[in-house]
mmCIF file of C-alpha atoms and ligand atoms in Angstrom:
data_model
loop_
_atom_site.group_PDB
_atom_site.id
_atom_site.type_symbol
_atom_site.label_atom_id
_atom_site.label_comp_id
_atom_site.label_asym_id
_atom_site.label_seq_id
_atom_site.Cartn_x
_atom_site.Cartn_y
_atom_site.Cartn_z
ATOM 1 C CA MET A 5 90.177 118.321 69.708
ATOM 2 C CA ARG A 6 92.308 114.835 70.121
ATOM 3 C CA TRP A 7 93.505 114.295 72.869
ATOM 4 C CA ASP A 8 96.279 111.529 74.661
ATOM 5 C CA LEU A 9 96.159 110.944 78.243
ATOM 6 C CA PHE A 10 99.289 109.284 79.538
ATOM 7 C CA CYS A 11 98.650 107.721 82.886
ATOM 8 C CA ARG A 12 101.757 105.502 85.005
ATOM 9 C CA VAL A 13 100.330 103.072 87.564
ATOM 10 C CA ILE A 14 102.413 103.632 91.018
ATOM 11 C CA ASP A 15 100.093 101.548 92.768
ATOM 12 C CA ASN A 16 96.766 101.748 94.305
ATOM 13 C CA TYR A 17 93.988 103.641 91.864
ATOM 14 C CA GLY A 18 94.697 107.009 92.268
ATOM 15 C CA ASP A 19 96.271 107.232 89.150
ATOM 16 C CA ILE A 20 93.609 105.880 86.577
ATOM 17 C CA GLY A 21 90.727 106.446 88.607
ATOM 18 C CA VAL A 22 91.452 110.555 88.102
ATOM 19 C CA CYS A 23 92.776 109.556 84.541
ATOM 20 C CA TRP A 24 89.433 108.406 83.537
ATOM 21 C CA ARG A 25 87.712 110.079 85.029
ATOM 22 C CA LEU A 26 89.387 113.321 83.325
ATOM 23 C CA ALA A 27 88.532 111.701 79.951
ATOM 24 C CA ALA A 28 84.739 110.127 80.174
ATOM 25 C CA ASP A 29 84.528 114.436 81.323
ATOM 26 C CA LEU A 30 86.617 115.020 78.269
ATOM 27 C CA ALA A 31 84.609 112.917 76.328
ATOM 28 C CA GLY A 32 81.493 113.899 77.282
ATOM 29 C CA ARG A 33 81.646 117.743 75.876
ATOM 30 C CA GLY A 34 82.847 116.139 72.581
ATOM 31 C CA GLN A 35 86.373 115.985 72.680
ATOM 32 C CA VAL A 36 88.982 112.617 71.082
ATOM 33 C CA VAL A 37 90.749 110.952 73.795
ATOM 34 C CA ARG A 38 93.418 108.347 73.678
ATOM 35 C CA LEU A 39 93.992 107.046 77.571
ATOM 36 C CA TRP A 40 97.997 105.808 77.408
ATOM 37 C CA VAL A 41 97.321 103.164 80.252
ATOM 38 C CA ASP A 42 100.472 100.617 81.451
ATOM 39 C CA ASP A 43 98.314 98.795 83.801
ATOM 40 C CA PRO A 44 94.723 99.229 81.612
ATOM 41 C CA THR A 45 93.204 96.695 84.818
ATOM 42 C CA ALA A 46 91.152 99.014 87.988
ATOM 43 C CA LEU A 47 89.398 99.492 84.893
ATOM 44 C CA GLY A 48 88.030 96.674 84.568
ATOM 45 C CA TRP A 49 85.797 97.038 87.671
ATOM 46 C CA MET A 50 86.131 100.598 88.053
ATOM 47 C CA ALA A 51 84.783 101.724 84.491
ATOM 48 C CA PRO A 52 83.396 98.454 82.492
ATOM 49 C CA GLN A 53 81.066 99.630 80.367
ATOM 50 C CA GLY A 54 83.877 102.037 79.309
ATOM 51 C CA CYS A 55 82.787 105.606 77.521
ATOM 52 C CA GLN A 56 82.205 107.163 73.871
ATOM 53 C CA GLY A 57 84.917 109.262 72.868
ATOM 54 C CA VAL A 58 87.311 107.278 75.425
ATOM 55 C CA GLU A 59 89.202 104.986 73.457
ATOM 56 C CA VAL A 60 92.079 103.150 76.108
ATOM 57 C CA ARG A 61 95.271 102.041 74.047
ATOM 58 C CA PRO A 62 97.835 99.786 76.165
ATOM 59 C CA TRP A 63 101.543 102.109 76.974
ATOM 60 C CA ARG A 64 103.380 99.190 76.641
ATOM 61 C CA GLU A 65 107.697 99.252 76.790
ATOM 62 C CA HIS A 66 108.228 98.929 72.993
ATOM 63 C CA TRP A 67 106.524 102.849 71.523
ATOM 64 C CA ASP A 68 104.504 101.930 68.786
ATOM 65 C CA PRO A 69 105.247 105.202 66.100
ATOM 66 C CA VAL A 70 101.744 107.797 66.521
ATOM 67 C CA GLU A 71 100.582 110.576 65.254
ATOM 68 C CA PRO A 72 100.503 112.703 68.772
ATOM 69 C CA ALA A 73 97.443 114.302 69.411
ATOM 70 C CA GLU A 74 96.729 118.479 69.217
ATOM 71 C CA VAL A 75 97.134 118.286 73.085
ATOM 72 C CA VAL A 76 98.892 116.167 75.248
ATOM 73 C CA VAL A 77 98.586 115.145 79.137
ATOM 74 C CA GLU A 78 100.847 113.781 80.790
ATOM 75 C CA ALA A 79 99.138 112.946 85.053
ATOM 76 C CA PHE A 80 101.184 113.426 87.576
ATOM 77 C CA GLY A 81 104.737 113.701 85.128
ATOM 78 C CA CYS A 82 104.647 110.700 84.379
ATOM 79 C CA ASP A 83 106.551 111.976 80.989
ATOM 80 C CA PRO A 84 105.210 109.822 77.564
ATOM 81 C CA PRO A 85 107.720 107.948 75.696
ATOM 82 C CA ASP A 86 110.611 109.227 73.730
ATOM 83 C CA PRO A 87 109.807 108.427 71.148
ATOM 84 C CA TYR A 88 105.790 109.977 71.588
ATOM 85 C CA ILE A 89 108.537 113.051 72.154
ATOM 86 C CA GLU A 90 110.371 113.757 69.521
ATOM 87 C CA CYS A 91 107.641 113.191 67.218
ATOM 88 C CA MET A 92 105.244 115.601 69.097
ATOM 89 C CA ALA A 93 108.629 118.169 68.241
ATOM 90 C CA LYS A 94 108.143 117.055 64.152
ATOM 91 C CA ARG A 95 104.625 118.427 63.745
ATOM 92 C CA SER A 96 104.183 122.378 63.232
ATOM 93 C CA PRO A 97 102.014 123.417 65.240
ATOM 94 C CA PRO A 98 103.321 121.058 68.831
ATOM 95 C CA PRO A 99 100.996 119.646 70.475
ATOM 96 C CA VAL A 100 99.710 121.881 73.437
ATOM 97 C CA TRP A 101 101.933 119.972 76.698
ATOM 98 C CA ILE A 102 100.275 119.284 79.377
ATOM 99 C CA ASN A 103 101.345 117.951 82.990
ATOM 100 C CA LEU A 104 98.490 117.914 85.469
ATOM 101 C CA GLU A 105 99.910 117.527 88.293
ATOM 102 C CA TYR A 106 98.177 116.016 92.285
ATOM 103 C CA LEU A 107 96.054 117.788 94.315
ATOM 104 C CA SER A 108 97.268 119.809 96.958
ATOM 105 C CA ALA A 109 95.676 122.856 99.154
ATOM 106 C CA GLU A 110 99.067 123.661 99.478
ATOM 107 C CA ASP A 111 99.626 127.889 98.757
ATOM 108 C CA TYR A 112 102.911 126.969 96.426
ATOM 109 C CA VAL A 113 99.938 125.386 94.259
ATOM 110 C CA GLU A 114 98.473 129.286 93.316
ATOM 111 C CA ARG A 115 102.616 130.771 92.608
ATOM 112 C CA CYS A 116 103.264 127.869 90.369
ATOM 113 C CA HIS A 117 99.615 126.734 88.092
ATOM 114 C CA GLY A 118 100.135 127.607 84.508
ATOM 115 C CA LEU A 119 103.754 128.289 84.669
ATOM 116 C CA PRO A 120 105.013 126.785 81.591
ATOM 117 C CA SER A 121 108.903 124.581 81.018
ATOM 118 C CA PRO A 122 110.393 124.914 78.307
ATOM 119 C CA ARG A 123 111.608 121.531 77.875
ATOM 120 C CA TRP A 124 116.107 121.877 77.523
ATOM 121 C CA HIS A 125 117.538 117.839 76.982
ATOM 122 C CA SER A 126 115.876 116.067 74.336
ATOM 123 C CA PRO A 127 113.498 114.826 73.016
ATOM 124 C CA GLY A 128 111.831 118.049 72.507
ATOM 125 C CA VAL A 129 114.169 120.532 73.086
ATOM 126 C CA GLY A 130 112.574 123.450 72.261
ATOM 127 C CA LEU A 131 108.723 122.577 73.491
ATOM 128 C CA VAL A 132 106.540 124.057 76.255
ATOM 129 C CA LYS A 133 105.106 122.142 78.925
ATOM 130 C CA ARG A 134 102.721 123.854 80.406
ATOM 131 C CA PHE A 135 101.476 122.538 84.503
ATOM 132 C CA PHE A 136 98.126 122.124 85.301
ATOM 133 C CA TYR A 137 97.884 122.060 89.476
ATOM 134 C CA PRO A 138 94.065 120.985 90.267
ATOM 135 C CA GLY A 139 93.156 122.623 93.396
ATOM 136 C CA PHE A 140 90.151 124.476 95.173
ATOM 137 C CA THR A 141 91.226 128.735 94.861
ATOM 138 C CA PRO A 142 90.282 130.213 91.972
ATOM 139 C CA ARG A 143 93.614 130.912 91.141
ATOM 140 C CA THR A 144 93.747 126.687 91.103
ATOM 141 C CA GLY A 145 93.132 124.685 88.364
ATOM 142 C CA GLY A 146 90.227 123.445 90.565
ATOM 143 C CA LEU A 147 88.876 120.097 90.930
ATOM 144 C CA LEU A 148 87.253 117.709 88.848
ATOM 145 C CA ARG A 149 83.254 118.101 89.148
ATOM 146 C CA GLU A 150 81.496 116.987 85.465
ATOM 147 C CA PRO A 151 78.083 118.384 84.422
ATOM 148 C CA GLY A 152 75.630 117.649 86.139
ATOM 149 C CA LEU A 153 76.757 115.752 89.065
ATOM 150 C CA LEU A 154 75.043 117.688 91.914
ATOM 151 C CA ALA A 155 71.469 117.660 89.936
ATOM 152 C CA ARG A 156 72.039 113.832 90.359
ATOM 153 C CA ARG A 157 73.152 113.812 93.962
ATOM 154 C CA ALA A 158 70.483 116.132 94.660
ATOM 155 C CA ALA A 159 67.763 113.661 93.213
ATOM 156 C CA PHE A 160 69.740 110.322 94.432
ATOM 157 C CA ASP A 161 68.086 108.294 96.759
ATOM 158 C CA GLY A 162 69.918 106.466 99.495
ATOM 159 C CA LEU A 163 67.901 104.417 101.349
ATOM 160 C CA ALA A 164 66.478 103.262 97.962
ATOM 161 C CA TRP A 165 70.489 101.923 97.308
ATOM 162 C CA LEU A 166 71.417 100.979 100.405
ATOM 163 C CA ALA A 167 67.998 98.213 99.583
ATOM 164 C CA ARG A 168 69.246 97.659 96.034
ATOM 165 C CA GLN A 169 72.516 96.250 98.248
ATOM 166 C CA GLY A 170 70.330 93.864 99.987
ATOM 167 C CA LEU A 171 70.487 96.632 103.183
ATOM 168 C CA THR A 172 67.824 98.711 105.470
ATOM 169 C CA PRO A 173 69.261 100.912 108.498
ATOM 170 C CA ARG A 174 67.736 99.922 111.398
ATOM 171 C CA ALA A 175 66.482 102.420 113.515
ATOM 172 C CA HIS A 176 69.614 104.806 115.016
ATOM 173 C CA GLU A 177 71.803 103.002 113.361
ATOM 174 C CA ARG A 178 74.280 105.128 111.530
ATOM 175 C CA VAL A 179 75.719 104.192 108.066
ATOM 176 C CA VAL A 180 79.769 104.365 106.973
ATOM 177 C CA SER A 181 81.389 103.432 104.710
ATOM 178 C CA LEU A 182 85.272 102.582 105.072
ATOM 179 C CA PHE A 183 88.260 102.720 101.986
ATOM 180 C CA CYS A 184 91.128 102.895 103.519
ATOM 181 C CA TYR A 185 95.117 102.458 103.736
ATOM 182 C CA ASP A 186 96.673 99.841 106.226
ATOM 183 C CA ASN A 187 96.492 102.285 109.616
ATOM 184 C CA PRO A 188 97.233 101.095 113.083
ATOM 185 C CA ARG A 189 94.322 103.168 114.591
ATOM 186 C CA LEU A 190 91.592 100.988 112.872
ATOM 187 C CA SER A 191 91.270 98.804 116.050
ATOM 188 C CA VAL A 192 90.685 102.381 118.363
ATOM 189 C CA TRP A 193 88.258 103.428 115.704
ATOM 190 C CA LEU A 194 86.569 100.395 114.918
ATOM 191 C CA GLU A 195 85.943 100.115 119.623
ATOM 192 C CA GLY A 196 84.468 103.663 119.371
ATOM 193 C CA LEU A 197 82.226 103.346 116.786
ATOM 194 C CA ALA A 198 80.983 100.214 117.571
ATOM 195 C CA GLU A 199 79.794 101.482 120.900
ATOM 196 C CA ARG A 200 76.816 102.547 118.730
ATOM 197 C CA PRO A 201 74.902 100.407 116.629
ATOM 198 C CA THR A 202 76.722 101.039 113.286
ATOM 199 C CA LEU A 203 76.064 99.612 109.460
ATOM 200 C CA LEU A 204 79.441 99.511 108.620
ATOM 201 C CA LEU A 205 80.209 99.226 104.319
ATOM 202 C CA VAL A 206 84.028 98.163 104.170
ATOM 203 C CA THR A 207 84.985 98.563 100.980
ATOM 204 C CA PRO A 208 87.432 95.235 99.160
ATOM 205 C CA GLY A 209 91.596 95.232 99.661
ATOM 206 C CA GLN A 210 92.566 97.028 102.620
ATOM 207 C CA ALA A 211 89.871 98.084 104.652
ATOM 208 C CA ALA A 212 88.415 94.668 104.269
ATOM 209 C CA ARG A 213 91.296 92.812 105.112
ATOM 210 C CA GLN A 214 91.745 94.987 107.841
ATOM 211 C CA VAL A 215 88.741 94.956 109.755
ATOM 212 C CA ALA A 216 88.138 90.824 109.285
ATOM 213 C CA ALA A 217 91.508 91.219 110.263
ATOM 214 C CA LEU A 218 90.163 92.374 113.337
ATOM 215 C CA LEU A 219 87.266 90.792 114.356
ATOM 216 C CA GLY A 220 87.992 87.517 113.875
ATOM 217 C CA ARG A 221 86.398 87.578 110.442
ATOM 218 C CA ARG A 222 86.791 86.312 106.907
ATOM 219 C CA PRO A 223 84.811 89.452 104.879
ATOM 220 C CA ARG A 224 82.377 87.601 101.676
ATOM 221 C CA GLU A 225 81.750 90.146 99.089
ATOM 222 C CA GLY A 226 78.095 91.001 98.950
ATOM 223 C CA ASP A 227 77.379 89.362 102.622
ATOM 224 C CA THR A 228 75.904 91.205 105.854
ATOM 225 C CA GLU A 229 76.961 90.026 109.368
ATOM 226 C CA GLY A 230 76.661 91.230 113.144
ATOM 227 C CA VAL A 231 79.906 92.313 115.974
ATOM 228 C CA GLY A 232 77.505 93.041 118.899
ATOM 229 C CA ALA A 233 76.177 96.929 117.428
ATOM 230 C CA LEU A 234 78.031 96.606 114.283
ATOM 231 C CA ARG A 235 77.121 95.054 111.013
ATOM 232 C CA LEU A 236 79.564 94.873 108.654
ATOM 233 C CA HIS A 237 78.959 94.294 105.080
ATOM 234 C CA TRP A 238 81.522 93.653 102.813
ATOM 235 C CA LEU A 239 81.189 95.355 99.347
ATOM 236 C CA PRO A 240 82.754 94.095 96.578
ATOM 237 C CA PRO A 241 84.956 96.470 93.439
ATOM 238 C CA LEU A 242 82.064 98.399 92.921
ATOM 239 C CA THR A 243 82.041 101.244 89.623
ATOM 240 C CA GLN A 244 83.372 104.864 89.739
ATOM 241 C CA THR A 245 79.629 105.880 89.491
ATOM 242 C CA GLU A 246 78.605 103.130 92.400
ATOM 243 C CA PHE A 247 81.435 104.011 93.935
ATOM 244 C CA ASP A 248 79.694 107.773 94.242
ATOM 245 C CA HIS A 249 76.639 106.131 95.027
ATOM 246 C CA LEU A 250 77.960 104.774 98.316
ATOM 247 C CA LEU A 251 79.537 108.029 99.168
ATOM 248 C CA TRP A 252 76.332 109.692 98.900
ATOM 249 C CA ALA A 253 73.785 106.857 101.195
ATOM 250 C CA CYS A 254 76.115 107.176 104.206
ATOM 251 C CA ASP A 255 76.123 109.754 106.775
ATOM 252 C CA LEU A 256 80.087 109.507 106.531
ATOM 253 C CA ASN A 257 82.365 108.407 103.642
ATOM 254 C CA VAL A 258 85.930 106.934 105.552
ATOM 255 C CA VAL A 259 87.925 107.920 102.239
ATOM 256 C CA ARG A 260 91.447 107.779 101.321
ATOM 257 C CA GLY A 261 94.033 108.724 99.067
ATOM 258 C CA GLU A 262 93.189 112.035 95.859
ATOM 259 C CA ASP A 263 89.952 111.096 94.439
ATOM 260 C CA SER A 264 87.946 109.560 96.664
ATOM 261 C CA PHE A 265 88.650 111.951 98.998
ATOM 262 C CA VAL A 266 87.223 114.889 96.512
ATOM 263 C CA ARG A 267 84.403 113.058 95.650
ATOM 264 C CA ALA A 268 83.247 112.848 99.362
ATOM 265 C CA GLN A 269 83.536 116.656 99.349
ATOM 266 C CA TRP A 270 81.216 116.701 95.992
ATOM 267 C CA ALA A 271 79.378 113.726 98.416
ATOM 268 C CA ALA A 272 79.128 116.717 101.319
ATOM 269 C CA ARG A 273 78.922 114.408 103.487
ATOM 270 C CA PRO A 274 80.967 114.390 106.759
ATOM 271 C CA PHE A 275 83.982 113.164 105.891
ATOM 272 C CA LEU A 276 87.661 111.499 107.581
ATOM 273 C CA TRP A 277 90.047 111.519 104.974
ATOM 274 C CA HIS A 278 93.608 109.196 104.724
ATOM 275 C CA ILE A 279 96.122 111.210 102.870
ATOM 276 C CA TYR A 280 98.604 108.392 100.430
ATOM 277 C CA PRO A 281 101.006 108.733 103.315
ATOM 278 C CA GLN A 282 104.925 109.314 101.392
ATOM 279 C CA GLY A 283 108.247 108.983 103.360
ATOM 280 C CA ASP A 284 109.211 112.300 103.722
ATOM 281 C CA GLY A 285 106.266 112.786 105.661
ATOM 282 C CA ALA A 286 105.496 115.422 103.465
ATOM 283 C CA HIS A 287 101.333 114.653 103.444
ATOM 284 C CA ALA A 288 101.527 116.202 107.258
ATOM 285 C CA THR A 289 101.830 120.107 105.379
ATOM 286 C CA LYS A 290 99.419 118.622 102.594
ATOM 287 C CA LEU A 291 96.635 117.725 105.017
ATOM 288 C CA GLU A 292 96.762 120.910 107.976
ATOM 289 C CA ALA A 293 97.049 123.071 104.453
ATOM 290 C CA PHE A 294 93.876 121.285 103.286
ATOM 291 C CA LEU A 295 92.837 121.295 106.902
ATOM 292 C CA ASP A 296 93.186 125.049 107.442
ATOM 293 C CA ARG A 297 90.962 126.004 103.390
ATOM 294 C CA TYR A 298 88.385 123.547 105.096
ATOM 295 C CA LEU A 299 87.935 124.661 108.473
ATOM 296 C CA GLU A 300 88.385 128.750 108.355
ATOM 297 C CA GLY A 301 85.175 130.183 109.839
ATOM 298 C CA VAL A 302 83.943 126.806 111.290
ATOM 299 C CA ALA A 303 83.241 127.355 115.028
ATOM 300 C CA PRO A 304 85.726 126.459 117.181
ATOM 301 C CA ASP A 305 84.921 123.494 118.830
ATOM 302 C CA THR A 306 83.642 121.639 115.651
ATOM 303 C CA ALA A 307 86.876 122.380 114.157
ATOM 304 C CA GLN A 308 88.875 121.058 116.969
ATOM 305 C CA ALA A 309 86.584 118.110 116.977
ATOM 306 C CA LEU A 310 87.644 117.286 113.193
ATOM 307 C CA ARG A 311 91.642 118.726 113.394
ATOM 308 C CA ALA A 312 91.908 116.617 115.975
ATOM 309 C CA LEU A 313 90.058 112.845 114.798
ATOM 310 C CA TRP A 314 91.556 113.749 110.993
ATOM 311 C CA ARG A 315 95.478 114.117 112.923
ATOM 312 C CA ALA A 316 94.953 110.861 115.323
ATOM 313 C CA TRP A 317 93.313 108.789 112.314
ATOM 314 C CA ASN A 318 96.909 109.922 110.351
ATOM 315 C CA GLY A 319 99.035 108.802 112.394
ATOM 316 C CA LEU A 320 100.142 113.509 113.031
ATOM 317 C CA SER A 321 98.920 112.757 117.250
ATOM 318 C CA GLY A 322 99.174 110.191 119.699
ATOM 319 C CA ASP A 323 95.733 111.344 121.178
ATOM 320 C CA LEU A 324 93.741 108.072 120.258
ATOM 321 C CA ARG A 325 90.480 109.965 122.431
ATOM 322 C CA SER A 326 89.389 111.267 119.480
ATOM 323 C CA LEU A 327 88.719 108.933 117.637
ATOM 324 C CA ARG A 328 86.115 107.452 119.568
ATOM 325 C CA PRO A 329 82.507 109.478 117.985
ATOM 326 C CA SER A 330 82.019 111.064 121.645
ATOM 327 C CA ALA A 331 84.945 113.618 120.343
ATOM 328 C CA TRP A 332 84.213 113.796 116.842
ATOM 329 C CA PRO A 333 82.965 116.355 115.807
ATOM 330 C CA GLU A 334 78.559 117.425 116.559
ATOM 331 C CA PRO A 335 76.910 115.359 114.054
ATOM 332 C CA THR A 336 74.571 118.446 112.696
ATOM 333 C CA ALA A 337 76.730 120.797 112.531
ATOM 334 C CA TRP A 338 79.480 118.663 110.762
ATOM 335 C CA ARG A 339 77.475 118.225 108.353
ATOM 336 C CA ALA A 340 75.552 121.312 107.771
ATOM 337 C CA HIS A 341 79.274 122.161 107.090
ATOM 338 C CA ALA A 342 80.263 119.254 104.631
ATOM 339 C CA GLY A 343 77.201 120.806 102.612
ATOM 340 C CA ARG A 344 78.671 124.696 102.634
ATOM 341 C CA TRP A 345 82.165 123.121 101.972
ATOM 342 C CA CYS A 346 80.292 121.228 98.617
ATOM 343 C CA GLU A 347 78.530 124.050 97.860
ATOM 344 C CA ALA A 348 82.021 126.604 97.486
ATOM 345 C CA LEU A 349 83.475 124.776 95.628
ATOM 346 C CA ALA A 350 80.532 124.178 93.960
ATOM 347 C CA GLY A 351 81.246 128.073 92.981
ATOM 348 C CA GLN A 352 84.213 127.765 91.503
ATOM 349 C CA VAL A 353 85.360 126.020 87.987
ATOM 350 C CA ASP A 354 85.888 122.446 87.143
ATOM 351 C CA LEU A 355 88.937 121.141 86.309
ATOM 352 C CA CYS A 356 88.119 120.057 83.229
ATOM 353 C CA THR A 357 86.726 123.260 81.526
ATOM 354 C CA GLN A 358 90.123 125.247 82.577
ATOM 355 C CA LEU A 359 91.983 122.372 81.044
ATOM 356 C CA LEU A 360 89.830 122.713 77.802
ATOM 357 C CA ASP A 361 89.841 126.377 77.554
ATOM 358 C CA LEU A 362 93.973 126.507 78.887
ATOM 359 C CA ALA A 363 94.391 123.829 75.556
ATOM 360 C CA GLN A 364 92.051 126.257 73.284
ATOM 361 C CA THR A 365 93.366 129.335 74.544
ATOM 362 C CA LEU A 366 97.532 127.420 74.034
ATOM 363 C CA ARG A 367 96.193 126.052 70.556
ATOM 364 C CA ALA A 368 95.252 129.280 69.032
ATOM 365 C CA ARG A 369 98.355 130.935 70.145
ATOM 366 C CA SER A 370 100.207 129.003 68.835
ATOM 367 C CA GLY A 371 98.360 128.371 65.545
HETATM 368 O O1 TRH B 429 93.704 103.829 95.614
HETATM 369 P P1 TRH B 429 93.626 105.527 96.268
HETATM 370 O O2 TRH B 429 94.863 104.866 96.806
HETATM 371 O O3 TRH B 429 95.027 106.178 95.329
HETATM 372 C C1 TRH B 429 96.101 106.522 95.624
HETATM 373 C C2 TRH B 429 95.774 108.719 95.523
HETATM 374 O O4 TRH B 429 95.434 108.192 94.185
HETATM 375 C C3 TRH B 429 97.301 108.953 95.263
HETATM 376 O O5 TRH B 429 97.386 110.923 95.872
HETATM 377 C C4 TRH B 429 98.449 108.331 94.411
HETATM 378 O O6 TRH B 429 99.526 109.270 94.670
HETATM 379 C C5 TRH B 429 98.200 107.144 94.788
HETATM 380 O O7 TRH B 429 97.057 106.478 94.508
HETATM 381 C C6 TRH B 429 99.354 106.209 93.586
HETATM 382 O O8 TRH B 429 92.696 106.750 96.427
HETATM 383 P P2 TRH B 429 91.898 106.799 94.868
HETATM 384 O O9 TRH B 429 92.660 108.542 95.473
HETATM 385 O O10 TRH B 429 91.054 107.883 96.662
HETATM 386 O O11 TRH B 429 91.505 106.297 93.994
HETATM 387 C C7 TRH B 429 90.776 105.166 94.313
HETATM 388 C C8 TRH B 429 90.026 105.528 93.303
HETATM 389 O O12 TRH B 429 88.891 103.958 93.043
HETATM 390 C C9 TRH B 429 89.186 106.290 92.732
HETATM 391 O O13 TRH B 429 88.560 106.388 91.433
HETATM 392 C C10 TRH B 429 87.515 106.172 93.238
HETATM 393 C C11 TRH B 429 87.328 104.335 92.967
HETATM 394 N N1 TRH B 429 86.968 102.964 93.120
HETATM 395 C C12 TRH B 429 85.885 102.749 92.673
HETATM 396 O O14 TRH B 429 85.749 103.224 91.458
HETATM 397 N N2 TRH B 429 85.830 101.720 93.214
HETATM 398 C C13 TRH B 429 85.017 101.272 94.525
HETATM 399 O O15 TRH B 429 84.719 100.308 94.921
HETATM 400 C C14 TRH B 429 86.869 101.244 95.180
HETATM 401 C C15 TRH B 429 86.841 101.675 96.667
HETATM 402 C C16 TRH B 429 87.052 103.125 94.641
#
């Protein structure tokens, strides 16, 4: 089928990151995808090679009419342009219209996933938009997991990848990646990290700027420099594929937002999540909801240490001691849990498969 995927870049990279991954996954399954995006800049470094079957189209304020596709996906409720919706309403049968929502571990997701939302106002009165909620349970839309991902990860050689970046971890040096928003807790966390030999791979942008400011350095992408027991490697922007390889090569990954948060789970390595901060504090509920699922059945001391670390990192507790490695979960137990969690998640039907099934079912019903 032909798909029109609409993506509005709010800020950061997650909107385009998720949409690109979905578009590439659909195209990998023989679908024909037009990705309409208002600001495709990030694709220049995230996916410079493009993808067979995905056509990136600029979504400009002035909309030149096009024939709508059979399936229309609006990412994160970005609403396609009115003239496009008017064209949708004229088609018979009308396209399948899906709203791909943000990822959350909260309970409401299971109740809302798949619900229809009839359109009462113009344009498009009578069209039905369907909510599609990603999630962590079988009664949600699942998570993006392209075919072959876990096999590729199993065959991956992290040391060889690090060597290709010019890096050879020293004896007992832990390898940590850092991708975060501005975070006042970073200094305490870094101090703790520097207690023991650590190779810290710093992503460009907010993470690099903060680490450089705290350590009085200037980030030079591709360079490595020593600051006491800490070795800093300033990363260049990586493609999404290389970003996965970074996560697979590290002992601990600090990730943020939505897409890297999911990719850290597929990496089956210990990770620390910097959730996208929301003014009304809604991110706290989202964080706790994920921790409740993530820590189910985990040994109490590991669970308590991980929850304390994640809360302090996200500014949801003043217990800064929990940011120091001495208070972190015991590494072997933490890594074992990361592996078990990834295995359990891999047992679920992936998001793209579910989205395809839903689109085909709805199309058959309306055809
Ligand atoms: O950049 P983010 O903070 O995006 C956020 C979230 O998506 C959040 O849910 C949304 O509300 C907000 O945007 C508007 O974090 P996220 O989701 O991890 O997206 C980052 C993307 O960038 C992800 O696809 C990984 C990719 N990436 C690379 O490909 N190479 C890199 O070097 C880095 C650092 C990231």
